[in-house]
Short mmCIF file of C-alpha atoms in Angstrom, two decimals:
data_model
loop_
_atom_site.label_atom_id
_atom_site.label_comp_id
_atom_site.label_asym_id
_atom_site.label_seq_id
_atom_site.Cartn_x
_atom_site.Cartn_y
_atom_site.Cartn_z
CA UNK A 1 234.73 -54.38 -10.12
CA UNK A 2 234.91 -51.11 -8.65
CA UNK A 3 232.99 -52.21 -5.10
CA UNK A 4 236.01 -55.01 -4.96
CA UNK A 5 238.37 -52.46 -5.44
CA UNK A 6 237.21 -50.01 -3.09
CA UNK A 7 236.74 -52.73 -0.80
CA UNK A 8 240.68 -53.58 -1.31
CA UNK A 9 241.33 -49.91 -0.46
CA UNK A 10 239.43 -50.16 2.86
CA UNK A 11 241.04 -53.30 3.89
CA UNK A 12 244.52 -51.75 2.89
CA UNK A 13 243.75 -48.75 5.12
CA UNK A 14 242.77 -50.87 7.65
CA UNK A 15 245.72 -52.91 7.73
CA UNK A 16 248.03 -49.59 7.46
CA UNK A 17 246.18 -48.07 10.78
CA UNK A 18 246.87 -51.75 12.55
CA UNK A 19 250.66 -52.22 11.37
CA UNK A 20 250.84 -48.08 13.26
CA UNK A 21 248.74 -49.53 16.10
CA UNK A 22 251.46 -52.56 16.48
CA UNK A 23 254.33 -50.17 16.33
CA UNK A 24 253.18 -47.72 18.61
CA UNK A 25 252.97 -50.35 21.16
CA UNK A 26 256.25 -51.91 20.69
CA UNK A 27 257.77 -48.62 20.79
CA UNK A 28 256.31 -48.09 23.91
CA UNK A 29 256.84 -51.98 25.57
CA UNK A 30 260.79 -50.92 24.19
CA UNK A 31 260.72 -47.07 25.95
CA UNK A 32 259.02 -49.13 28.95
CA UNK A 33 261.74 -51.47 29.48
CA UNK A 34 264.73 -49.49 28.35
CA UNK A 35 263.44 -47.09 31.15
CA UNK A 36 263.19 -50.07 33.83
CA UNK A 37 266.64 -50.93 32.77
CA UNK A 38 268.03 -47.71 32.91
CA UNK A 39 266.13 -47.50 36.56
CA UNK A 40 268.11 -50.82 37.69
CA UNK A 41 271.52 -49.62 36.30
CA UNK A 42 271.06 -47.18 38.11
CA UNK A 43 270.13 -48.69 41.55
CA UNK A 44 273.25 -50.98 41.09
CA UNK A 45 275.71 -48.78 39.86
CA UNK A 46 278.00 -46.70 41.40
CA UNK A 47 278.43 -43.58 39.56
CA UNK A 48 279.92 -40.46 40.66
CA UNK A 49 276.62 -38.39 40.28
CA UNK A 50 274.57 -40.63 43.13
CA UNK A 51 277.02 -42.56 44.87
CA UNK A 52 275.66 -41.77 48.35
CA UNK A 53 272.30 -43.26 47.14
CA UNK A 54 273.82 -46.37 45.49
CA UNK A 55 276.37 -47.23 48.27
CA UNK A 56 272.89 -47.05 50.43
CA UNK A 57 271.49 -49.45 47.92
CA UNK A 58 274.26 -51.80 48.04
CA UNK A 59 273.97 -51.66 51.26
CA UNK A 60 270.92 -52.93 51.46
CA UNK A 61 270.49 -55.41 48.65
CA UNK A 62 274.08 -56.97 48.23
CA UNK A 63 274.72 -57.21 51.96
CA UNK A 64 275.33 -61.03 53.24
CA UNK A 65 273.20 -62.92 55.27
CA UNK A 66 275.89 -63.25 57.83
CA UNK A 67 276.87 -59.53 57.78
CA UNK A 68 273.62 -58.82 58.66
CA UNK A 69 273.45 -61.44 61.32
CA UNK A 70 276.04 -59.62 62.81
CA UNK A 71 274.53 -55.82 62.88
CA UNK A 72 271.54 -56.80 63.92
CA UNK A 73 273.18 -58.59 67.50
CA UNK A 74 275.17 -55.62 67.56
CA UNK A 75 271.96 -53.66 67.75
CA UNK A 76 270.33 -55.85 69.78
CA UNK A 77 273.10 -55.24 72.67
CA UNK A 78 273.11 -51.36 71.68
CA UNK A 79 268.75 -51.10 72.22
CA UNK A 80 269.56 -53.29 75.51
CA UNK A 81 272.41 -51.21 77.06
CA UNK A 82 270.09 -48.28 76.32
CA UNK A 83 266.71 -49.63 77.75
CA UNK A 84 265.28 -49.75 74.60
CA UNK A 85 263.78 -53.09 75.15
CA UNK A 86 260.64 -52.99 72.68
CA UNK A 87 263.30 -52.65 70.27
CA UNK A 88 265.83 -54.82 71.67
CA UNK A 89 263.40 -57.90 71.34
CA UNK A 90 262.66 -56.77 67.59
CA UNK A 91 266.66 -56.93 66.84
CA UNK A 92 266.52 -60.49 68.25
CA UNK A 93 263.79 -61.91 66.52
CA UNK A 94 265.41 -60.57 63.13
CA UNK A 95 268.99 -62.43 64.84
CA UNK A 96 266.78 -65.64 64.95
CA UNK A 97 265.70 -65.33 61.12
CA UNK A 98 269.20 -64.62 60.20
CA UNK A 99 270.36 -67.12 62.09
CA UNK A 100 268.21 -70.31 60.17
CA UNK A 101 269.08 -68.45 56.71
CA UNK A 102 272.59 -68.77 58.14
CA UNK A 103 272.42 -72.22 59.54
CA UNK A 104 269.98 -74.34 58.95
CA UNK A 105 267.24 -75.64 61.22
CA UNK A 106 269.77 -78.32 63.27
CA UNK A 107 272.64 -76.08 64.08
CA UNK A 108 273.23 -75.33 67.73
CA UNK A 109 273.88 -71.85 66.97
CA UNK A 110 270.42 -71.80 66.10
CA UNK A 111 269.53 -72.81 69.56
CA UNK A 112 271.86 -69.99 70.82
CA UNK A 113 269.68 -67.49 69.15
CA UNK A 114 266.26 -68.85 70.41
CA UNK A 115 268.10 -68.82 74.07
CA UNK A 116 269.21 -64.82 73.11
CA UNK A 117 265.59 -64.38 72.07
CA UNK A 118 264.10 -66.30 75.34
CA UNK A 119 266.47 -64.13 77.50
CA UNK A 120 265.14 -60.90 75.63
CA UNK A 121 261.68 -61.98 76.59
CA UNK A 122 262.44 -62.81 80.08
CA UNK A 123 264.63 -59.76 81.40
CA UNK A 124 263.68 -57.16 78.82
CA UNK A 125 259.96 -57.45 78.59
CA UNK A 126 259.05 -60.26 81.32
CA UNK A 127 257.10 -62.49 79.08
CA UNK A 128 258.25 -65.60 81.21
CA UNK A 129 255.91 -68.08 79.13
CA UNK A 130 257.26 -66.84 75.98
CA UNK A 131 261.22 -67.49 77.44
CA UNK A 132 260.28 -71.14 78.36
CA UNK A 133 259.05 -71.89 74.75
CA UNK A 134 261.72 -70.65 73.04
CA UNK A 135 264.30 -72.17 75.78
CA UNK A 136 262.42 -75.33 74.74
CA UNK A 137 262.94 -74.91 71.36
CA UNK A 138 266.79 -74.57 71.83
CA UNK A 139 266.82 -77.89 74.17
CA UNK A 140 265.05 -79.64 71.35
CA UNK A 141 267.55 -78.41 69.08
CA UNK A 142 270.68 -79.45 70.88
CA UNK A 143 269.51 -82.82 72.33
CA UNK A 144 268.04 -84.17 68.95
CA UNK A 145 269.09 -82.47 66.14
CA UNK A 146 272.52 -80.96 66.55
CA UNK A 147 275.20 -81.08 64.04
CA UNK A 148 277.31 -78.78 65.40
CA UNK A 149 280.91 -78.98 65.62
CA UNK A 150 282.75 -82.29 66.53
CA UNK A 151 283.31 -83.60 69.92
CA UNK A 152 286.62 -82.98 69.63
CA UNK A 153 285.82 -78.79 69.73
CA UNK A 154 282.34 -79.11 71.59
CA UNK A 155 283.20 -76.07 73.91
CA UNK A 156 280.26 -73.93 72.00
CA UNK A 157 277.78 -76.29 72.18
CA UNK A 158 278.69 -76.56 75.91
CA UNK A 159 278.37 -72.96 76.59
CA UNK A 160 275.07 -72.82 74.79
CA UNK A 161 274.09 -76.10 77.21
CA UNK A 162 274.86 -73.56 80.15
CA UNK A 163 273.11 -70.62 79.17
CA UNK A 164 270.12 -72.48 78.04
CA UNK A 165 269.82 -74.12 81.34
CA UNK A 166 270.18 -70.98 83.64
CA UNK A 167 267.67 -69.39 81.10
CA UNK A 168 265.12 -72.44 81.18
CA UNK A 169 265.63 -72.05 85.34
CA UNK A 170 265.16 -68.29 85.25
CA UNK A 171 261.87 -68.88 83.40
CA UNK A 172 260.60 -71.30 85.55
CA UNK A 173 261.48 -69.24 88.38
CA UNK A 174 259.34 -66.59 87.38
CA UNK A 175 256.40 -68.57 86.53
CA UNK A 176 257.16 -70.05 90.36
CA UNK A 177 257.93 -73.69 89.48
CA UNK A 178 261.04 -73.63 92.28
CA UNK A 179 261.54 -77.37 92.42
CA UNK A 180 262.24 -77.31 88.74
CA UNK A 181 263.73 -74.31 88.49
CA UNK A 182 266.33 -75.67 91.02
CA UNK A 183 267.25 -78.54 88.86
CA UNK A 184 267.67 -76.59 85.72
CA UNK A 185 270.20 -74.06 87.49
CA UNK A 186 272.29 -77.09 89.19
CA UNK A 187 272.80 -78.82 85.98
CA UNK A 188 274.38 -74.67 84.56
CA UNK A 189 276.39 -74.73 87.40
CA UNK A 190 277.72 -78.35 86.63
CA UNK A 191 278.35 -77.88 83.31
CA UNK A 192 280.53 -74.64 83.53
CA UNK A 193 282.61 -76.44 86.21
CA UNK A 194 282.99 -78.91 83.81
CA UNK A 195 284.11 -75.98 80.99
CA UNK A 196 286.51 -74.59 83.65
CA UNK A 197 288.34 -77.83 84.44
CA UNK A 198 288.45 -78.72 80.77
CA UNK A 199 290.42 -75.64 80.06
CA UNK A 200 287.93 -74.35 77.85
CA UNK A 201 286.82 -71.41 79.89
CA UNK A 202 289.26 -68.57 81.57
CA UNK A 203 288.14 -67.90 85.17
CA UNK A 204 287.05 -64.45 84.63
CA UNK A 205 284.11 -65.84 81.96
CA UNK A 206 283.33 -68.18 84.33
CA UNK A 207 283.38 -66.15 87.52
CA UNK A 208 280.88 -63.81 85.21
CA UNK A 209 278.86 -66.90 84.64
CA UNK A 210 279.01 -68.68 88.24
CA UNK A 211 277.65 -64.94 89.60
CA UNK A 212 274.21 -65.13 87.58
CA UNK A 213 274.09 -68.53 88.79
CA UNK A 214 274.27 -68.01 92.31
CA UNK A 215 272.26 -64.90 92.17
CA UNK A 216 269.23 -67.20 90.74
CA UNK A 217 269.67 -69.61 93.29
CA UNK A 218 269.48 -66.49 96.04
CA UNK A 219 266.22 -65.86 94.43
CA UNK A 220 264.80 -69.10 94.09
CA UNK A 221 265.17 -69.01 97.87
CA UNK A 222 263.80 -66.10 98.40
CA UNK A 223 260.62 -66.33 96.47
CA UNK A 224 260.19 -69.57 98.52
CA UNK A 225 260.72 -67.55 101.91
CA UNK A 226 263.55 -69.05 102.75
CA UNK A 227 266.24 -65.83 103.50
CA UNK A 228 268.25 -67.21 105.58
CA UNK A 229 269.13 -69.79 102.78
CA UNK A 230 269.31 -66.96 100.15
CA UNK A 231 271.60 -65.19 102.04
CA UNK A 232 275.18 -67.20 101.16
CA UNK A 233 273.83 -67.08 97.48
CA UNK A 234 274.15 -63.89 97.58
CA UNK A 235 277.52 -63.16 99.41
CA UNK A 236 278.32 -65.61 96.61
CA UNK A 237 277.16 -63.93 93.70
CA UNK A 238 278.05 -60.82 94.78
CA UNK A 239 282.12 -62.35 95.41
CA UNK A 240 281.88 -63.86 91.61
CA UNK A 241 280.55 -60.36 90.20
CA UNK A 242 283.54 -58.57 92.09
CA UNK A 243 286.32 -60.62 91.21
CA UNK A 244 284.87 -60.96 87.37
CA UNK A 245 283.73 -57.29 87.06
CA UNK A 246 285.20 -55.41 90.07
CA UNK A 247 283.90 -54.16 92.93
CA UNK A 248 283.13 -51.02 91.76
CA UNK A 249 281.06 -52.25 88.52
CA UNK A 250 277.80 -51.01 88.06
CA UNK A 251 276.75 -54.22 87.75
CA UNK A 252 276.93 -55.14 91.72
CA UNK A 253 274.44 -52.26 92.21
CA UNK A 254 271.01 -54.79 91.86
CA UNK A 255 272.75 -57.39 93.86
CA UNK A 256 273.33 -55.47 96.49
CA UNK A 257 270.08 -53.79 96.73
CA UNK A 258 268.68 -56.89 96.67
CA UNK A 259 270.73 -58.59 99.29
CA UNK A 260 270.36 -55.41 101.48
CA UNK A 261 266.36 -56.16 100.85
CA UNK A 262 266.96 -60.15 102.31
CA UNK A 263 269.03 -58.84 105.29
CA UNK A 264 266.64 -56.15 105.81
CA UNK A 265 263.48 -58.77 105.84
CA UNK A 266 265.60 -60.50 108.80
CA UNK A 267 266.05 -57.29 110.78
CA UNK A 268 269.73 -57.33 110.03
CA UNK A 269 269.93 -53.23 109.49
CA UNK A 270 273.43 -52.83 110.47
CA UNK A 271 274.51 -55.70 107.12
CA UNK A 272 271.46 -53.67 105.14
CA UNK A 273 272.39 -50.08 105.36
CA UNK A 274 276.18 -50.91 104.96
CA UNK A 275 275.50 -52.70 101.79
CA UNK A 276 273.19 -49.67 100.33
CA UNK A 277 275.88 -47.62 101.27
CA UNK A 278 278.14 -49.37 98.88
CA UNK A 279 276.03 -49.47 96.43
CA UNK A 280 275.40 -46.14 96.81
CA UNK A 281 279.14 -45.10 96.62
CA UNK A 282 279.00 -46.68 93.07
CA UNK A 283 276.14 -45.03 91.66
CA UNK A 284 277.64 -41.35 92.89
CA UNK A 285 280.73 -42.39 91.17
CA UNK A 286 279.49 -42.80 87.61
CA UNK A 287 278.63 -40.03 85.88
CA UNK A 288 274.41 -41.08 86.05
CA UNK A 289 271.44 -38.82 85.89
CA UNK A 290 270.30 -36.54 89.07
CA UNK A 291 267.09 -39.12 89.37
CA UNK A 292 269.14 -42.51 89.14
CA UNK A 293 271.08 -40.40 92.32
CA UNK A 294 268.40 -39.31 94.35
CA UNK A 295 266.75 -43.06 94.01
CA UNK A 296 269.91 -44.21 95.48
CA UNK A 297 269.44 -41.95 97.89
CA UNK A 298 266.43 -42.63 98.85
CA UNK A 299 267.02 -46.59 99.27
CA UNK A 300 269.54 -45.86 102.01
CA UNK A 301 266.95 -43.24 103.44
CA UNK A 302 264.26 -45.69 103.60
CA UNK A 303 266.17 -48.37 105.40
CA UNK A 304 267.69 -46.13 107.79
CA UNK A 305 264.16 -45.65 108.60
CA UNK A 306 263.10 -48.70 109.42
CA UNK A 307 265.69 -49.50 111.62
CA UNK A 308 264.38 -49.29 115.28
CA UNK A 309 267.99 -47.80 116.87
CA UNK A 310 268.54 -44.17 117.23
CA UNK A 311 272.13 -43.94 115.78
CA UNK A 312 270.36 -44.73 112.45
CA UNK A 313 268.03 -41.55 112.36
CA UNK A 314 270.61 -38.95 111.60
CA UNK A 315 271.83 -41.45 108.76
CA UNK A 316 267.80 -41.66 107.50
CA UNK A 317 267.65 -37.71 107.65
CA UNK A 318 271.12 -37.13 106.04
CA UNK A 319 269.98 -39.19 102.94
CA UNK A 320 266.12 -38.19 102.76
CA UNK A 321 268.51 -34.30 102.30
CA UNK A 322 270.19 -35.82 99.87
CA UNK A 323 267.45 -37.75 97.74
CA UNK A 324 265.42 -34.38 97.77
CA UNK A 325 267.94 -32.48 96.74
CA UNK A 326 268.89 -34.31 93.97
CA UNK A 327 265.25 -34.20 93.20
CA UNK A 328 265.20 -30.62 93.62
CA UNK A 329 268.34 -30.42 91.38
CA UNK A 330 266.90 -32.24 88.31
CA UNK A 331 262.90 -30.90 88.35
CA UNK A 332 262.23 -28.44 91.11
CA UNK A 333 260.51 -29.08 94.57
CA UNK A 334 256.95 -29.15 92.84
CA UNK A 335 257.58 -32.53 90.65
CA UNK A 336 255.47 -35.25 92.24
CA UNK A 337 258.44 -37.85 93.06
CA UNK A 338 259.57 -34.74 95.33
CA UNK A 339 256.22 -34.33 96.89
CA UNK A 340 256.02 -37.96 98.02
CA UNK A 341 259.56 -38.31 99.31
CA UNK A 342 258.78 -35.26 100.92
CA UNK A 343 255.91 -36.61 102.66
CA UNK A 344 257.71 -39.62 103.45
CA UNK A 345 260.26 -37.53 105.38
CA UNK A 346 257.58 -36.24 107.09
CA UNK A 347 256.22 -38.90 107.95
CA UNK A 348 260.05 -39.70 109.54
CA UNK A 349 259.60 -36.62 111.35
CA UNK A 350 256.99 -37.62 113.39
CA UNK A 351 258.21 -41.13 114.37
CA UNK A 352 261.02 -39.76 115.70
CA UNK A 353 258.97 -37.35 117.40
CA UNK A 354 259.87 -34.02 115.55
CA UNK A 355 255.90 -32.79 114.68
CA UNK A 356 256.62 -29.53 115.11
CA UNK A 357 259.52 -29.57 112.53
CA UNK A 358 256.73 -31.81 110.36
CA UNK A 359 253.98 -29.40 110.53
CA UNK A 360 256.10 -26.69 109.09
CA UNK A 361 257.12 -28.91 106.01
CA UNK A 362 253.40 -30.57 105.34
CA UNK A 363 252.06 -26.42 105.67
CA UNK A 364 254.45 -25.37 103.12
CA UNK A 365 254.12 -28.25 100.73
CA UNK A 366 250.21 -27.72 101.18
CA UNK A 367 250.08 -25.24 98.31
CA UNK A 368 252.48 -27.10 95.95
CA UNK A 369 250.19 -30.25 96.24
CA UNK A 370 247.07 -28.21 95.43
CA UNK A 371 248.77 -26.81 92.13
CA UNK A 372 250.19 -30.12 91.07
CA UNK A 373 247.66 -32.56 92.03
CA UNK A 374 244.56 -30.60 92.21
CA UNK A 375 242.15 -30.08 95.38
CA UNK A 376 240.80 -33.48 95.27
CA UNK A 377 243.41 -35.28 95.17
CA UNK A 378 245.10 -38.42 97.22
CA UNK A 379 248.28 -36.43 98.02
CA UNK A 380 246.60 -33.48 99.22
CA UNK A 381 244.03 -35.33 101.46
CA UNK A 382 247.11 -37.45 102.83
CA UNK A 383 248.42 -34.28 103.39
CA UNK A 384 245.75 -33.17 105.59
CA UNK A 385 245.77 -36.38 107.57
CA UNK A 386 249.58 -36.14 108.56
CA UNK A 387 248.65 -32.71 109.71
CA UNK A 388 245.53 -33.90 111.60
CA UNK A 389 247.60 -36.54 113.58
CA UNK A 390 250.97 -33.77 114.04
CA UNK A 391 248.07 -31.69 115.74
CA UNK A 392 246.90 -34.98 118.00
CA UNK A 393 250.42 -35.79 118.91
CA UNK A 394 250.22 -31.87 119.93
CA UNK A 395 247.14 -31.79 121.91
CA UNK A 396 245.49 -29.09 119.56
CA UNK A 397 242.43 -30.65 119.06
CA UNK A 398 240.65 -28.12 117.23
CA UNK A 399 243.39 -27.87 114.83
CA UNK A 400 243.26 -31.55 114.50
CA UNK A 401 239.04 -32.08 114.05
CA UNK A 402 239.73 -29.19 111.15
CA UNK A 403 242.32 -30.78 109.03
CA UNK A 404 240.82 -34.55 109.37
CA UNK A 405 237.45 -32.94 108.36
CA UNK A 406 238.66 -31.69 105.08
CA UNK A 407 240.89 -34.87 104.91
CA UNK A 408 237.20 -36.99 105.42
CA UNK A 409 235.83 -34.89 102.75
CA UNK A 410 238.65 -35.47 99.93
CA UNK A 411 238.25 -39.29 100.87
CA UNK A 412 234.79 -39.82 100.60
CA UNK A 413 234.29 -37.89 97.55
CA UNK A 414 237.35 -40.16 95.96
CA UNK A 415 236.99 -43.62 97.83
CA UNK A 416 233.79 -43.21 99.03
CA UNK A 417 232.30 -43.20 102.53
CA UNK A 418 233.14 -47.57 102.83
CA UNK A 419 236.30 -47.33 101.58
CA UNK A 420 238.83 -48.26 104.16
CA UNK A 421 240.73 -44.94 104.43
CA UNK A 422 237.54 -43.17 104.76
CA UNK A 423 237.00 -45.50 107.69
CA UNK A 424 239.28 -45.01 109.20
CA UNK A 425 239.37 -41.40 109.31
CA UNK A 426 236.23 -41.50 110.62
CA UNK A 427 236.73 -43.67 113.15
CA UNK A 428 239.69 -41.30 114.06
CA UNK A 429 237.39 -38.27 114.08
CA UNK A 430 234.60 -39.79 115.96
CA UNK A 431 237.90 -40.63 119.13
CA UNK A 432 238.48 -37.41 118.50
CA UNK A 433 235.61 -35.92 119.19
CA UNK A 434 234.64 -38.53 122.33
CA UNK A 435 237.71 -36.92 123.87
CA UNK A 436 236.87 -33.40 123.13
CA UNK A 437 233.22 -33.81 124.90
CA UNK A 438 234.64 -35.34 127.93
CA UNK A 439 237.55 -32.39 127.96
CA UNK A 440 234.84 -29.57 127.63
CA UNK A 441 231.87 -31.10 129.49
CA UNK A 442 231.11 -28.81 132.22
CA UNK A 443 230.48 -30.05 135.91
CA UNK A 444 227.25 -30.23 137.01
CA UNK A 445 226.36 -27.20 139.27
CA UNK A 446 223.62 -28.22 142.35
CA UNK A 447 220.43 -26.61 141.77
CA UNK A 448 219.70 -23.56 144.29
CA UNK A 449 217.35 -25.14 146.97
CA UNK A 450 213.98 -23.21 147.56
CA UNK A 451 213.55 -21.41 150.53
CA UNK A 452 211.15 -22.39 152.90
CA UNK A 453 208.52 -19.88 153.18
CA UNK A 454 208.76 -19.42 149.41
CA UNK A 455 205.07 -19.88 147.86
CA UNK A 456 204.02 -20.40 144.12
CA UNK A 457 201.88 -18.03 142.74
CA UNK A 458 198.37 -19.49 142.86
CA UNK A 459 196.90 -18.38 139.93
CA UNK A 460 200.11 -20.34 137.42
CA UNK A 461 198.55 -23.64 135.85
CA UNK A 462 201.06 -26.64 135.42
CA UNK A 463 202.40 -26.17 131.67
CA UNK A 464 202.32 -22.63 131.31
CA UNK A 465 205.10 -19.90 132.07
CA UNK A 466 205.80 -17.50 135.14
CA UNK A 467 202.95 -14.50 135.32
CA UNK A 468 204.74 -11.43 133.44
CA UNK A 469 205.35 -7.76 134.74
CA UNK A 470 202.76 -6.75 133.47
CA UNK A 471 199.78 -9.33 134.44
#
C-alpha cells in the first residue's frame, strides 16, 4: 500500500512538472506571435512615431504593379540620358517583368518592352545578338499572338510594328547581314508613311522617326562601301532631325560627324570641315564639359589636316589651339589626351614644313612624357622619333643618329628587335648612316712617289719594321 501510494505521488509530480512544461511553451508560442504581430502592425501602420519608415514600407510592399512599371521606364530613360547604361539595361529588364505581370504573355505592349529591351542591348551595351532575339521575340508576339486593341484603334500596335522593324534592321546591321537589314528598315519606313497618312501620327513624331530611318539606311551603305549612296541618306536624316528637333539640337551632333566622316572618305573637305564646324557651333553652345569641347575641337583639327589645300592649315592650327587648350583648361598640359594631341600637332608642324617650330614643342614636352609615361614608354620613344626625322628634314645628322638611337632602344626593349616599328627605325638609321659615310669619307690622297736614287736599307727583312735610331 504505501509503494502504490508513493508511486501515485511520483506520477502526480510528474504530471505537475509536465502541465508547467506545456505552459511555459504556450506562453512562449503566445509572446512569439504577439511579438510577430506587433512587428507587422507595425510595418503596415502609419503611426506618428515612424511614419518616415512606414510610408517607405508602403512604398515598397503596397505599390501596384503598374506604378512600378512606370518608375522603372522612367529610370530607365534617366540611367540612359546619363550614360549609365549597365544600369539602364537593368531598369529594362525589370520594365519587361513588369510588363507580363501587367499584361499577360500575348499583349503587344509586351512586345514593346522586349523591343525597349533589344534597343537597350543594341545602342547601350552593343550586344547585337542579344537585340535580334529579343526583336524576335516581339515579332512573334505581334504576328501570332496579339490581342491588343481592336482594329478600329490599331495605331499602337502600328507604332510598335515600326520600331520593331528599324530595331530588327539595326541589329542585323551590326551583325553585317545588309541585304536583310535593308528589308527590315523599308518595311519601318512604309509603315510610318502609312501612320502619317492615316492621321494617326503628327509630322513632328514622324519626322523624329523618318530621321533614324534614313540615318540607318546611310549606314547600311556605308558599311557596304558604298558613300556615294550613303550620302543623300544622310542630307536626309540630318533634314528630318532639323525640322523635328531643330537645327541646333544636340542630337544632329553624331549625324553630322558622321556625314562629315563619308564626305571626308570621298575627299570632299570643303562639305567635311563645314559640317564639323556646325557641329561644332552646337557643342560650344551647350553648357558641356571642357573634354566633350576640346574633342570637338579636335575633330575639326584633324580634318583640316588632312585636307591637301593650304587655306585649310591655319583652320587645322586654329583648332589643334583650341582642343589643347580646352585640354589644358580641364587637367593641365601633363594629362595624356594632351600629350597625344600635342604630338599630333606636331606632327602637323612638320607636314606643313614648320620643324623648327616642332622641335621646340617635342623638346619641351620631352620631360612631361618621361614623368607621365615613364622612360620606356611608347609616347616617349615616339617622341624621340619625331625629333629624329625634324633633325633629317634639318640636315643635322648627328642630332638625328642620337635621338633615333635612343628611339631604337625604347622599341626594341618594348616591341622587340622584329617588331615592325623597330624595323623600321632601323632601317631609317642604317640610310642614315649610309649617307653620313659618304658625306664624311675623305678623298683619297696619291701616295708620294719614291725618288729615284732612293735605296732600301739592305740589312731590313720583308715583314719586319724600319731599323730604329738607335740600331
Amino acid at each position: 500500500m504505501a509503494i502504490v501510494k508513493k508511486r501515485k505521488v511520483a506520477d502526480d509530480r510528474r504530471a505537475a512538472q509536465n502541465d508547467n512544461v506545456y505552459k511555459n511553451m504556450q506562453e512562449s508560442e503566445e509572446t512569439h506571435l504577439s511579438n510577430h504581430l506587433d512587428e507587422i502592425v507595425a510595418a503596415v501602420s502609419i503611426t506618428p512615431r515612424n511614419k518616415s519608415q512606414s510610408n517607405l514600407t508602403q512604398t515598397v510592399l503596397f505599390q501596384p504593379p503598374r506604378e512600378k512599371l512606370r518608375l522603372c521606364e522612367e529610370k530607365a530613360r534617366a540611367c540612359s540620358g546619363s550614360q549609365e547604361y549597365k544600369q539602364a539595361v537593368r531598369e529594362l529588364v525589370r520594365c519587361l517583368a513588369l510588363t507580363r505581370i501587367c499584361y499577360g504573355d500575348s499583349h503587344w505592349k509586351l512586345a514593346e518592352a522586349h523591343i525597349n529591351l533589344a534597343q537597350g542591348y543594341l545602342q547601350l551595351k552593343g550586344l547585337s545578338l542579344q537585340a535580334k532575339q529579343h526583336a524576335e521575340k516581339a515579332q512573334e508576339i505581334l504576328l501570332t499572338n496579339s490581342i491588343g486593341p481592336p482594329r478600329s484603334d490599331n495605331t499602337g500596335v502600328f507604332k510598335c510594328s515600326v520600331e520593331l522593324f528599324h530595331t530588327m534592321g539595326r541589329a542585323l546591321l551590326d551583325l553585317r547581314k545588309f541585304k536583310e537589314a535593308s528589308e527590315n528598315l523599308e518595311k519601318a519606313e512604309r509603315l510610318s508613311e502609312e501612320l502619317l497618312q492615316r492621321g494617326r501620327i503628327v509630322k513632328e513624331e514622324w519626322l523624329a522617326t523618318q530621321a533614324r530611318i534614313k540615318w540607318s539606311f546611310a549606314q547600311v551603305c556605308q558599311g557596304q562601301k558604298k558613300l556615294q549612296e550613303a550620302l543623300p541618306h544622310y542630307k536626309e536624316a540630318l533634314e528630318c532631325l532639323e525640322s523635328s528637333k531643330g537645327e541646333k539640337s544636340l542630337e544632329c551632333v553624331p549625324l553630322l560627324r558622321e556625314l562629315a566622316g563619308a564626305e571626308q572618305a570621298l575627299e570632299f573637305h570643303d562639305a567635311a570641315i563645314g559640317h564639323l564646324l556646325q557641329a561644332h557651333l552646337i557643342v560650344l553652345g551647350r553648357n558641356l564639359t571642357q573634354e566633350e569641347m576640346a574633342d570637338s575641337a579636335h575633330s575639326v583639327a584633324h580634318a583640316a589636316a588632312a585636307s591637301p589645300r593650304p587655306a585649310h592649315q591655319d583652320v587645322a592650327e586654329q583648332y589643334f589651339q583650341e582642343c589643347m587648350s580646352h585640354l589644358q583648361d580641364c587637367g593641365g598640359r601633363e594629362t595624356a589626351k594632351f600629350l597625344s594631341i600635342q604630338d599630333e600637332f606636331c606632327r602637323f608642324l612638320q607636314i606643313a614644313g614648320q620643324n623648327e617650330r616642332a622641335t621646340s614643342i617635342l623638346r619641351e614636352s620631352l620631360e612631361a612624357k618621361v614623368a607621365t609615361f615613364g622612360d620606356l614608354s611608347p609616347e616617349v620613344a615616339e617622341t624621340y622619333r619625331l625629333l629624329g626625322e625634324a633633325a633629317l628634314e634639318q640636315g643635322n645628322h648627328r642630332m638625328a643618329h642620337r635621338t633615333l638611337k635612343k628611339c631604337l632602344h625604347i622599341q626594341t626593349l618594348l616591341y622587340g628587335p622584329q617588331d615592325k616599328r623597330t624595323l623600321a627605325t632601323q632601317q631609317t638609321m642604317d640610310d642614315l648612316a649610309k649617307v653620313t659615310e659618304v658625306a664624311v669619307k675623305p678623298k683619297p690622297t696619291p701616295k708620294a712617289k719614291v725618288a729615284f736614287n732612293t735605296s732600301v736599307p739592305g740589312h731590313t727583312a720583308l715583314g719586319r719594321g724600319r731599323p730604329s735610331a738607335a740600331n
